[in-house]
Coordinates of C-alpha atoms in Angstrom, one line a residue:
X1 CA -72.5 -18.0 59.0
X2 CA -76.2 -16.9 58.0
X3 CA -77.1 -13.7 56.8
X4 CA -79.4 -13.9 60.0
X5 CA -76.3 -14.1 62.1
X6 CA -75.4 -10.4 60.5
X7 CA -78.9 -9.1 61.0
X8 CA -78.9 -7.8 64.7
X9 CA -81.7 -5.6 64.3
X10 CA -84.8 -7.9 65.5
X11 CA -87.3 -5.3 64.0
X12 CA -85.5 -5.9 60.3
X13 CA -84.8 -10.0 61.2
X14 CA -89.1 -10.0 61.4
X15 CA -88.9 -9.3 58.0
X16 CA -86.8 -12.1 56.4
X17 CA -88.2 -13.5 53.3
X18 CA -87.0 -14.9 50.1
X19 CA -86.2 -13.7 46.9
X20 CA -89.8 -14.6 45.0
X21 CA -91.6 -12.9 48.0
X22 CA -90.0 -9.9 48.2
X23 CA -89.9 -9.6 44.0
X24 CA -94.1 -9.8 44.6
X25 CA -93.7 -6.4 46.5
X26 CA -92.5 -4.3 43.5
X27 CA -95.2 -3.5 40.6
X28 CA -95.3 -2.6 37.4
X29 CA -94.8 0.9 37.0
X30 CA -92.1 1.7 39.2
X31 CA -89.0 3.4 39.4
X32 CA -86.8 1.3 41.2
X33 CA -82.9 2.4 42.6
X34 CA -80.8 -0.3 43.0
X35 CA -77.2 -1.2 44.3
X36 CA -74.5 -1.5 42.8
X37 CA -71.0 0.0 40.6
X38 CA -69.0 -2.0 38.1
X39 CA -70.1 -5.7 39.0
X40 CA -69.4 -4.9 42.9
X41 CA -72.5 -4.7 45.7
X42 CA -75.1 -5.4 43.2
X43 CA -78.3 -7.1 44.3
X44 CA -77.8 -10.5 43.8
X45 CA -81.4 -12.7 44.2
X46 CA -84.2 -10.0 43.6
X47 CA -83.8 -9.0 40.0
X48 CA -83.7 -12.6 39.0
X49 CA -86.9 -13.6 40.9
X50 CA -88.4 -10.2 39.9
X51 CA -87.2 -11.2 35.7
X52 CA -89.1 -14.0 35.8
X53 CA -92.3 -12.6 37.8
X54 CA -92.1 -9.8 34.6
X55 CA -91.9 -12.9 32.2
X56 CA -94.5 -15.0 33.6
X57 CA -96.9 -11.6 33.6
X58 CA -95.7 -11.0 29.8
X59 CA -97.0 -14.2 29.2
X60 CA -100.1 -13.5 30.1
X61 CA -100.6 -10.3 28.0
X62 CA -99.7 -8.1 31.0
X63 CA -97.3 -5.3 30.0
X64 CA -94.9 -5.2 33.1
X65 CA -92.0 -2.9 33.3
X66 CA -90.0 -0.9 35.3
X67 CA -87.5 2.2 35.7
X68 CA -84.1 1.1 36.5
X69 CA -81.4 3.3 38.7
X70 CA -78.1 1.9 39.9
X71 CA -74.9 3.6 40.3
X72 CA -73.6 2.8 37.2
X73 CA -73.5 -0.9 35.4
X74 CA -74.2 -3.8 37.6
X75 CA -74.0 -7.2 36.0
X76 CA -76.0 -9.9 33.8
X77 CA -78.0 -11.0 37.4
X78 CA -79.7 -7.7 37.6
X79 CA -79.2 -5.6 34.0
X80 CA -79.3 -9.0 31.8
X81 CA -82.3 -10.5 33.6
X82 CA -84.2 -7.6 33.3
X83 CA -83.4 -6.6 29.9
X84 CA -83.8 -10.8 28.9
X85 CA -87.5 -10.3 29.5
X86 CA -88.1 -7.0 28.2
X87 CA -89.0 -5.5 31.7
X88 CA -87.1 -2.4 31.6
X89 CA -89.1 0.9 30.4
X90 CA -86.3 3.5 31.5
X91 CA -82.5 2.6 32.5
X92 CA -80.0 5.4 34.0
X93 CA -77.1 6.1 34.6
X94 CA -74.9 3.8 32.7
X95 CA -74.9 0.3 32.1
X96 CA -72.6 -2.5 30.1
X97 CA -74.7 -5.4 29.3
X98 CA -74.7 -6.8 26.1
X99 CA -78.6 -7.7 26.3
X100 CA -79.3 -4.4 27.5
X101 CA -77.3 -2.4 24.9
X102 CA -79.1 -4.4 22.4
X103 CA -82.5 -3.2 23.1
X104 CA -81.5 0.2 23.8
X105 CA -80.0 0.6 20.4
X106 CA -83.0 -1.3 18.8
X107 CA -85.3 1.2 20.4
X108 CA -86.9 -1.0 23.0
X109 CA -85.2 0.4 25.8
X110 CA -85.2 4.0 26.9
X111 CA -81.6 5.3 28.3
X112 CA -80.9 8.5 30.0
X113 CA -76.9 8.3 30.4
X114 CA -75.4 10.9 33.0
X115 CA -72.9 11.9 34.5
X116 CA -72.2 10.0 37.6
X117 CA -72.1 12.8 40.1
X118 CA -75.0 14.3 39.4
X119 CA -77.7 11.4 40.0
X120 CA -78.2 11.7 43.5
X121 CA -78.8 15.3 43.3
X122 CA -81.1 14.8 40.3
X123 CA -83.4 12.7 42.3
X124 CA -83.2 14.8 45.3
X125 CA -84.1 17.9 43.2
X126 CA -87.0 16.0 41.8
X127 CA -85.9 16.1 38.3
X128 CA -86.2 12.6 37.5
X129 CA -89.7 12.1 39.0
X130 CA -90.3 9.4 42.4
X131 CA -88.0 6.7 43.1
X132 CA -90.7 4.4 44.9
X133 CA -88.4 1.5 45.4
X134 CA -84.7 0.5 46.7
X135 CA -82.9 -2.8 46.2
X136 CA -79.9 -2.7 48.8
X137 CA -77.4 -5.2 49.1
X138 CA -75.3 -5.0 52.3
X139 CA -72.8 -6.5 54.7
X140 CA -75.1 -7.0 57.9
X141 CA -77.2 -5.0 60.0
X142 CA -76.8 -3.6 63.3
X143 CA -79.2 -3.2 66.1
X144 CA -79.9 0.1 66.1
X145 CA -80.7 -0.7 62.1
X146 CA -77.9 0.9 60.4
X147 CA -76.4 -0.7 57.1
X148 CA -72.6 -2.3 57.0
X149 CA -72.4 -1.6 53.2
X150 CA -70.7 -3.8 50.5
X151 CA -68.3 -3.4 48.2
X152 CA -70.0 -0.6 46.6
X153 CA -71.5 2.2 48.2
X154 CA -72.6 4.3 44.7
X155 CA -76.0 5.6 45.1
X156 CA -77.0 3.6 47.9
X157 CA -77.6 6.7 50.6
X158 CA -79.7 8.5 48.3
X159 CA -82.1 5.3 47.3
X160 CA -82.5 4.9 51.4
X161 CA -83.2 8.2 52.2
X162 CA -85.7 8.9 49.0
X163 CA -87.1 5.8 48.3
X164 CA -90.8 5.0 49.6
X165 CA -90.1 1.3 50.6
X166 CA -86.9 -0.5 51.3
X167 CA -86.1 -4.1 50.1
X168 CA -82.5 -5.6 51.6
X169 CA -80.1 -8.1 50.1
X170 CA -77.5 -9.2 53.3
X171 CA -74.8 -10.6 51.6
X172 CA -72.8 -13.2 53.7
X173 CA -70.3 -13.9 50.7
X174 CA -69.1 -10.3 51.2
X175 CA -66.6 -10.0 54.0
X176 CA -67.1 -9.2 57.8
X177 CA -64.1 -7.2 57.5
X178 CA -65.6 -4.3 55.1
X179 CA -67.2 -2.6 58.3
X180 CA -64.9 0.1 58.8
X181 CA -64.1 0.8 55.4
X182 CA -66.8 2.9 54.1
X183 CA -66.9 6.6 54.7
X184 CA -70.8 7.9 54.3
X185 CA -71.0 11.8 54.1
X186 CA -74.5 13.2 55.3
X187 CA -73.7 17.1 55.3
X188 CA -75.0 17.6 51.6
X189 CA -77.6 20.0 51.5
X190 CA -80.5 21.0 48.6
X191 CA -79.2 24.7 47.1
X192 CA -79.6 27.6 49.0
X193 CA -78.5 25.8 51.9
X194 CA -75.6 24.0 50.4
X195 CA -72.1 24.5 52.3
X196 CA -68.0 23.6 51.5
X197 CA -68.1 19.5 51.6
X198 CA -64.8 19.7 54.3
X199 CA -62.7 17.1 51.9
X200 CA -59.0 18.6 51.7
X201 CA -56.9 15.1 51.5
X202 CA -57.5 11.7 49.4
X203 CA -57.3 10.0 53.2
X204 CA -59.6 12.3 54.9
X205 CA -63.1 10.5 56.3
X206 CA -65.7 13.3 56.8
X207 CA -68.7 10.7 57.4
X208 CA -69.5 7.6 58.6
X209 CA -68.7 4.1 58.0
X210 CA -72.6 2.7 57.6
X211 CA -75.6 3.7 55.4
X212 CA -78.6 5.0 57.8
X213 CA -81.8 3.6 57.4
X214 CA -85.8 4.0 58.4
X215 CA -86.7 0.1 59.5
X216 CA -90.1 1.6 59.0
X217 CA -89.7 1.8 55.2
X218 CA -88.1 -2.1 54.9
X219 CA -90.5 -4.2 53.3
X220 CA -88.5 -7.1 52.9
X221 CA -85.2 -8.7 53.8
X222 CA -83.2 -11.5 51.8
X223 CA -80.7 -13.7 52.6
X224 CA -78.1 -14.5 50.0
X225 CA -74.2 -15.8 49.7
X226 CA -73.5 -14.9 46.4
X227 CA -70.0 -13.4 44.9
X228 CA -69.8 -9.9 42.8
X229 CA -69.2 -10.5 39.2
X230 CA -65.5 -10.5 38.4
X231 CA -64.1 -8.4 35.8
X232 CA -61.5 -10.4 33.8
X233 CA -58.5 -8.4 33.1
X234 CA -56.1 -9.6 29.8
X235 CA -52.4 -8.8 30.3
X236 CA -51.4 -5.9 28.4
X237 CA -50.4 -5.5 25.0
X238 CA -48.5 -4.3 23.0
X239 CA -50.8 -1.0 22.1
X240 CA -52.1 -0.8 25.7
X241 CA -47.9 -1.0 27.0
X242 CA -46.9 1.7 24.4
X243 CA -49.8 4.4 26.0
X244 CA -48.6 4.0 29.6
X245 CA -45.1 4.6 28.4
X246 CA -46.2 7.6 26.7
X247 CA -48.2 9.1 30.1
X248 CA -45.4 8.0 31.9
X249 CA -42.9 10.0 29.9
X250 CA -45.0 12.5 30.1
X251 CA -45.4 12.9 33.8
X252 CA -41.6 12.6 34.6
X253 CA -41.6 15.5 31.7
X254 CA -44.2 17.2 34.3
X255 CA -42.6 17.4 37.1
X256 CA -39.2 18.3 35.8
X257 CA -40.9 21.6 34.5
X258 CA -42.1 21.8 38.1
X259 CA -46.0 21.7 37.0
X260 CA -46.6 18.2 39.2
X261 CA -45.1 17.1 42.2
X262 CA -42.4 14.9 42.6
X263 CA -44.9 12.2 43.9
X264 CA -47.8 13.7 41.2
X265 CA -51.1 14.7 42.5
X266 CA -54.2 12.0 42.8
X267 CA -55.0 9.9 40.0
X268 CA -58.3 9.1 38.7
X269 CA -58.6 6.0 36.4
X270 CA -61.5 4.8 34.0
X271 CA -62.0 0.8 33.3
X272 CA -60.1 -1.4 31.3
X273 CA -56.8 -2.9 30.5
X274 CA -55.3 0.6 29.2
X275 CA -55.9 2.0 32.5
X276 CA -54.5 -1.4 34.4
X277 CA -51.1 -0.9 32.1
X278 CA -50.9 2.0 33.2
X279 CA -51.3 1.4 36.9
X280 CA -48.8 -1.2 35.9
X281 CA -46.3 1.3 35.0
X282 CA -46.7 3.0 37.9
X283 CA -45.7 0.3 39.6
X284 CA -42.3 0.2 37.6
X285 CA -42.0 3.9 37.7
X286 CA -40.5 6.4 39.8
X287 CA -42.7 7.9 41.7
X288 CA -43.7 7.1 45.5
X289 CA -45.9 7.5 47.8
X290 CA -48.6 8.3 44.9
X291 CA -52.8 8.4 45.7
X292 CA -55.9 8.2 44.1
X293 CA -59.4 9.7 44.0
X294 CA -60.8 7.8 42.0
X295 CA -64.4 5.7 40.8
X296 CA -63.5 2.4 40.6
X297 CA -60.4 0.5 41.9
X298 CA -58.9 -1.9 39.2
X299 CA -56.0 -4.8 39.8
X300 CA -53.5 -2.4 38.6
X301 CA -54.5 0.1 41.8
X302 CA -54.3 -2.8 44.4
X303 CA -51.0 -4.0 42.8
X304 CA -49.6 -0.3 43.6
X305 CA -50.9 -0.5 47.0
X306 CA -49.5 -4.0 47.8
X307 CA -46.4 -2.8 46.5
X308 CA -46.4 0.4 48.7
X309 CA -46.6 2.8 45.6
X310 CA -49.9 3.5 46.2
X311 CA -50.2 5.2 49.6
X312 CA -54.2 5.1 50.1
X313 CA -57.0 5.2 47.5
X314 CA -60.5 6.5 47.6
X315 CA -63.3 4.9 45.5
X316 CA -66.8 4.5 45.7
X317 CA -66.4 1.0 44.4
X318 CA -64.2 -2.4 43.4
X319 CA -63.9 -3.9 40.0
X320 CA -61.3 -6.5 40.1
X321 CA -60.4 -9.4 38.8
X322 CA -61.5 -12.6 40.6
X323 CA -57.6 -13.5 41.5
X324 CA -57.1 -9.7 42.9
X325 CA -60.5 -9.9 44.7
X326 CA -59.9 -13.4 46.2
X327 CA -56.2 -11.5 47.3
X328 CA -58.1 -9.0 48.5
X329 CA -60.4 -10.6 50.8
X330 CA -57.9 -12.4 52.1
X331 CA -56.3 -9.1 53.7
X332 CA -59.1 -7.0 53.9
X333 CA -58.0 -6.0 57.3
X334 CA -54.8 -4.1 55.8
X335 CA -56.3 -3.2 53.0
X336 CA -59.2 -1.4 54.9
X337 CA -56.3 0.9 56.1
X338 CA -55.7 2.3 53.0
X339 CA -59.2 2.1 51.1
X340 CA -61.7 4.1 51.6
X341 CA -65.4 3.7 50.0
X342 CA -67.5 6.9 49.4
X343 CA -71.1 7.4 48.0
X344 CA -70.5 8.5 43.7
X345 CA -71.7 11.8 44.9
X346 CA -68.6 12.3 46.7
X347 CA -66.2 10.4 44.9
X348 CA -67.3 12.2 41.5
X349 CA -68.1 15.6 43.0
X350 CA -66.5 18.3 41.0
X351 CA -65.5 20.5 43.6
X352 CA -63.4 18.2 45.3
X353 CA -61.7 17.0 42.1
X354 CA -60.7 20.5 41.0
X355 CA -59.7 21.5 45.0
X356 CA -57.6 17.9 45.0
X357 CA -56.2 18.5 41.4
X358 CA -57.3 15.5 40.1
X359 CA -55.4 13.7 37.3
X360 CA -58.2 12.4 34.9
X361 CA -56.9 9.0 32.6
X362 CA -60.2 8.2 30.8
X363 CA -60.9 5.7 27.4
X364 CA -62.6 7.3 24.3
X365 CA -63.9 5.3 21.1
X366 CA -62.7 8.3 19.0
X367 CA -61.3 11.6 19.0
X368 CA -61.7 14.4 16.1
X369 CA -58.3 16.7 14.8
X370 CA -59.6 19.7 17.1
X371 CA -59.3 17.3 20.4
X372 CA -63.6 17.0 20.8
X373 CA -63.8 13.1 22.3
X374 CA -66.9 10.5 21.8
X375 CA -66.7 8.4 24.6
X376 CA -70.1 6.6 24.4
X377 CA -71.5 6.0 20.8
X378 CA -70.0 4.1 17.9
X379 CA -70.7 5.7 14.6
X380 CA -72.9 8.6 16.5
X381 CA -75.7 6.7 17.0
X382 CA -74.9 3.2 19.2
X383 CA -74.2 3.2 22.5
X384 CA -71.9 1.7 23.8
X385 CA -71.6 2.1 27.8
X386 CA -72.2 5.7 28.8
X387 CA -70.3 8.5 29.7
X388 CA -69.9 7.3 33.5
X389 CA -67.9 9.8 35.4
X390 CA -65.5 11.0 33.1
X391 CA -67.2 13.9 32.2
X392 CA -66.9 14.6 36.3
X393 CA -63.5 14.4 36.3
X394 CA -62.3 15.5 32.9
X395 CA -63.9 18.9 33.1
X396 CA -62.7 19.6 36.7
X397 CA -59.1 17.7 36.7
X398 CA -55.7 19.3 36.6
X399 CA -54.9 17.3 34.3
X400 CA -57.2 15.4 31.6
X401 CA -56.1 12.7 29.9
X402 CA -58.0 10.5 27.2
X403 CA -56.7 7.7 25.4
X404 CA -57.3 5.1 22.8
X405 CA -55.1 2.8 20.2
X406 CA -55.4 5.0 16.9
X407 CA -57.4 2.2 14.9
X408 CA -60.0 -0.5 15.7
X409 CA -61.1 -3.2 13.9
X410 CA -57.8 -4.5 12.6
X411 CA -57.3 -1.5 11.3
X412 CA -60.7 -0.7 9.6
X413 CA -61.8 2.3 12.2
X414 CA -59.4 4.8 12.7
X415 CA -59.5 6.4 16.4
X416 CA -58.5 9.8 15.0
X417 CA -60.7 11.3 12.8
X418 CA -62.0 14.6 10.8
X419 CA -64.9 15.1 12.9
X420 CA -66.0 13.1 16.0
X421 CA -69.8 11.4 15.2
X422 CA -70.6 12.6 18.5
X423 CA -68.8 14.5 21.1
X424 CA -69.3 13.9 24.8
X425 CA -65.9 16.0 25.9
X426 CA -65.4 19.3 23.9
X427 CA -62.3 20.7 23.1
X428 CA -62.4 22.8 25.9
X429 CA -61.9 19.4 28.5
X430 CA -59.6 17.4 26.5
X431 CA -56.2 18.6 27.7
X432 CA -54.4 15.5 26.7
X433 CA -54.3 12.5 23.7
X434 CA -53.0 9.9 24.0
X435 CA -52.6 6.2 21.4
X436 CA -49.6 4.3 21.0
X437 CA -48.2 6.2 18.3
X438 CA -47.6 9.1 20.5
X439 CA -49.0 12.2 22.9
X440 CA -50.4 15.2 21.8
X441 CA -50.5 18.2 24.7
X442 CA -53.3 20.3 23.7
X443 CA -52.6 22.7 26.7
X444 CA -52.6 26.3 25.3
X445 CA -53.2 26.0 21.8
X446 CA -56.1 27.0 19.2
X447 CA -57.6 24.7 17.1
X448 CA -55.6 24.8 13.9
X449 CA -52.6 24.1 16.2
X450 CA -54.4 21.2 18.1
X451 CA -54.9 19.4 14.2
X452 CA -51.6 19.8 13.8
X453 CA -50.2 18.0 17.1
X454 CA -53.1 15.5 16.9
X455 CA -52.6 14.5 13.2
X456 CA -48.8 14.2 13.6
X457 CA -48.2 12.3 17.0
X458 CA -51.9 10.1 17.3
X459 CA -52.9 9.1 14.4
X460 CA -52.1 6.1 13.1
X461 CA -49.5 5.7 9.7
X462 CA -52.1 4.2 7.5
X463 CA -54.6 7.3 8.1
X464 CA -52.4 10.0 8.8
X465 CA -52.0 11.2 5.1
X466 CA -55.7 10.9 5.2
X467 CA -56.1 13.4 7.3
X468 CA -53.7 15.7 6.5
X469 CA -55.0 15.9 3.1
X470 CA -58.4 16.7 4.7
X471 CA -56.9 19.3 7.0
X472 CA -54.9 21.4 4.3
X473 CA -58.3 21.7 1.9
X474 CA -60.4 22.0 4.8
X475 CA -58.2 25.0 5.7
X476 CA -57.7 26.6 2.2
X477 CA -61.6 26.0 1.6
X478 CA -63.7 26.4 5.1
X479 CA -65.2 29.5 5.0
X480 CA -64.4 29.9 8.8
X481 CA -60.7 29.9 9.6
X482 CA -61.2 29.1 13.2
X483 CA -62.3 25.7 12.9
X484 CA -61.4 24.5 9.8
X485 CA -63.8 21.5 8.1
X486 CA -65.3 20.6 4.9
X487 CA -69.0 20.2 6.6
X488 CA -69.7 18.2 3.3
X489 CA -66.8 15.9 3.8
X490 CA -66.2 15.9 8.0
X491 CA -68.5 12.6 8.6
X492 CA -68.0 11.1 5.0
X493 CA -65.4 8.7 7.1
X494 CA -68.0 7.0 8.7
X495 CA -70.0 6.6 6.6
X496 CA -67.4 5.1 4.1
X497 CA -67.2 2.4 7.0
X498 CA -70.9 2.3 7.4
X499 CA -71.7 1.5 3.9
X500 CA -68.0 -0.5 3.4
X501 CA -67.0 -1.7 6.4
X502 CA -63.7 0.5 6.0
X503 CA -62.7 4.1 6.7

């Protein structure tokens, strides 16, 4: 099959070009929103073709650059390629490419990370000036001109609607079988007009299942075949086993006091192979009939659903492994059942995490003795990713949950520290620790009681006299009792590591 075959509009099938062609439409300058969330739905042939036009005009003494939007990160065809040829002025909302990150935290790369829900409505208040160009991959096309979207929906309905012109990628590599899947919500409004977004179950489909788009605005169509990037999962170990036992514990420990359900309440899960072994656990566990409302859905979240654990799952994208997506696609027609696809705006939105009661299961890079959490910058000043959307659902959820193994770097970095180098979750959101040397509930207790707990059950061996020491002179000689630190001493352990290579 074409992508041709899967473009039933005639007015948008006029339009086909290829990938150099429809690159020549977008100049310097612009601000341009494309697809894409976690590797899934990104544009796959454009960003290339555009990378080298911005080489060949760098060349040439031309300074050619662009403002980059996705949903979040996409993958080395689009943030790579762009980054490769210095052609990126400003990047948002989040990104993971090494090449990227690299000229970000080498100052040639301006990022403005965000929190994940609040990009659509950004761009439809106007803060973040004109988005003059979209980049949509898709499924197919139907006559009347709607989109079948991929398998990532993200920002995609706010590029359409906002964007001045309109380039699409049509996919044939994604599957047929997606149509259905999707569930679009177009009753958001700007404020004063806003009203309740009518979302009272994980399974509940309050929009449509395709993106609506002006054919007048398409400038361009492409045809490509071309698979997502797959993430590659490791199995877990030993660290990452230990910290889904811990949550695990925990939430049998929950709903024995009667404070979760028997089959717990909807579970949100950030990237990685923490998250997976938990998922993994779930698996093993007790506890039936489970859901999620969620970003992203990992190998550990289809597992639960193939086993029947997982009753349905909301997302607004896939990130799987290329064994779990090939199982996938090969079933798409049962999965589609139980998955549903939203736009980021819905699938972050804080009002329906808190009204669902949300259990949030997010990653740090380190966490300070009073539970603050840096999520996004290694020694306070590199970024790493972003902060993605689990500021969205750590601040609204019933439950938060962050966790971490208490050292890195063989042992050089500890996880727990005096003072976090920067601080993207106060306190006040960070309900629950988590490493594999134990949990730490933070739920009703002041600061001086939160060292305590954190020091004692997170930290690891080797640093926990560390910080004790710190905490006892911090408290006999902080003139503020409250908080307790020694502002003189609170960073000096990364700075030992800065200047040493060890905490």
């Amino acid at each position: 099959m074409t992508s041709s075959d899967r473009i039933l509009s005639p007015a948008l099938r006029s339009k086909l070009m290829n990938a150099e062609a429809a690159a020549a439409l977008i100049p310097s300058g612009v601000n341009v929103g494309m697809s894409g969330f976690t590797g899934a739905g990104y544009p796959k042939a454009v960003p290339g073709a555009l990378a080298k036009r911005i080489m060949d005009a760098n060349l040439h003494g031309k300074n050619f650059k662009i403002g980059v939007w996705t949903g979040a990160s996409t993958a080395p065809e689009l943030d790579g390629a762009l980054a490769m040829v210095d052609g990126v002025e400003l990047r948002l909302p989040y990104q993971s490419d090494p090449t990227c990150r690299k000229r970000i935290n080498a100052g040639e790369m301006e990022y403005l990370d965000m929190h994940l829900s609040q990009v659509a409505q950004f761009v439809w208040f106007g803060f973040l000036g004109k988005l003059d160009v979209a980049v949509v991959e898709v499924a197919g096309v139907l006559e009347d001109g709607r989109l079948i979207p991929s398998s990532s929906v993200g920002n995609n309905k706010t590029w359409l609607e906002q964007a001045d012109k309109i380039i699409l990628e049509v996919n044939t590599w994604q599957s047929s079988a997606l149509e259905g899947m999707h569930d679009v919500y177009y009753g958001t409004a700007l404020p004063p007009h806003r009203k309740p977004i009518p979302l009272v179950k994980v399974d509940d489909r309050i929009g449509e299942p395709y993106l609506r788009c002006d054919p007048e605005k398409v400038i361009a169509v492409v045809e490509t075949a071309t698979p997502d990037r797959n993430s590659a999962f490791s199995a877990p170990d030993e660290s990452s086993r230990l910290i889904a036992g811990h949550i695990l514990e925990f939430f049998q420990h929950e709903v024995k006091k009667g404070r979760l359900p028997a089959d717990l309440l909807p579970l949100q899960s950030g990237v990685g192979n923490i998250a997976n072994a938990v998922m993994a656990g779930l698996d093993q566990g007790p506890f039936n009939n489970l859901t999620a409302y969620t970003e992203v859905l990992q190998d550990g979240m289809l597992d639960l659903l193939k086993s029947g654990k997982l009753a349905c799952a909301s997302a607004t994208a896939f990130s799987l492994s290329s064994a779990a997506l090939a199982e996938l696609n090969a079933d798409l027609a049962r999965y589609r059942e139980r998955i549903i696809l939203r736009p980021q705006e819905i699938s972050n939105h804080p009002e329906l995490i808190r009204r669902l009661g949300v259990i949030a299961m997010n990653g740090m890079i380190e966490a300070d003795i009073y539970g603050n959490v840096n999520s996004t910058h290694v020694m306070g000043t590199r970024i790493m990713n972003g902060i993605g959307g689990s500021g969205d659902f750590a601040r609204n959820a019933y439950i938060s949950i962050f966790m971490t193994p208490s050292q890195a770097k063989g042992g050089e970095i500890s996880c727990i520290v005096p003072m976090a180098s920067h601080v993207d979750h106060t306190e006040h959101d960070v309900q629950i620790i988590v490493t594999e040397q134990g949990l730490a509930d933070l739920r009703g207790l002041s600061p001086k009681q939160r060292a305590r707990v954190i020091i004692e059950n997170c930290a690891h061996p080797h640093f926990r006299p560390a910080l004790n020491d710190y905490y006892k002179r911090a408290l006999l000689h902080s003139e503020g009792k409250q908080t307790p630190h020694l502002l003189d001493e609170a960073l000096s352990w990364h700075l030992r590591y800065l200047r040493g290579g060890q905490m």
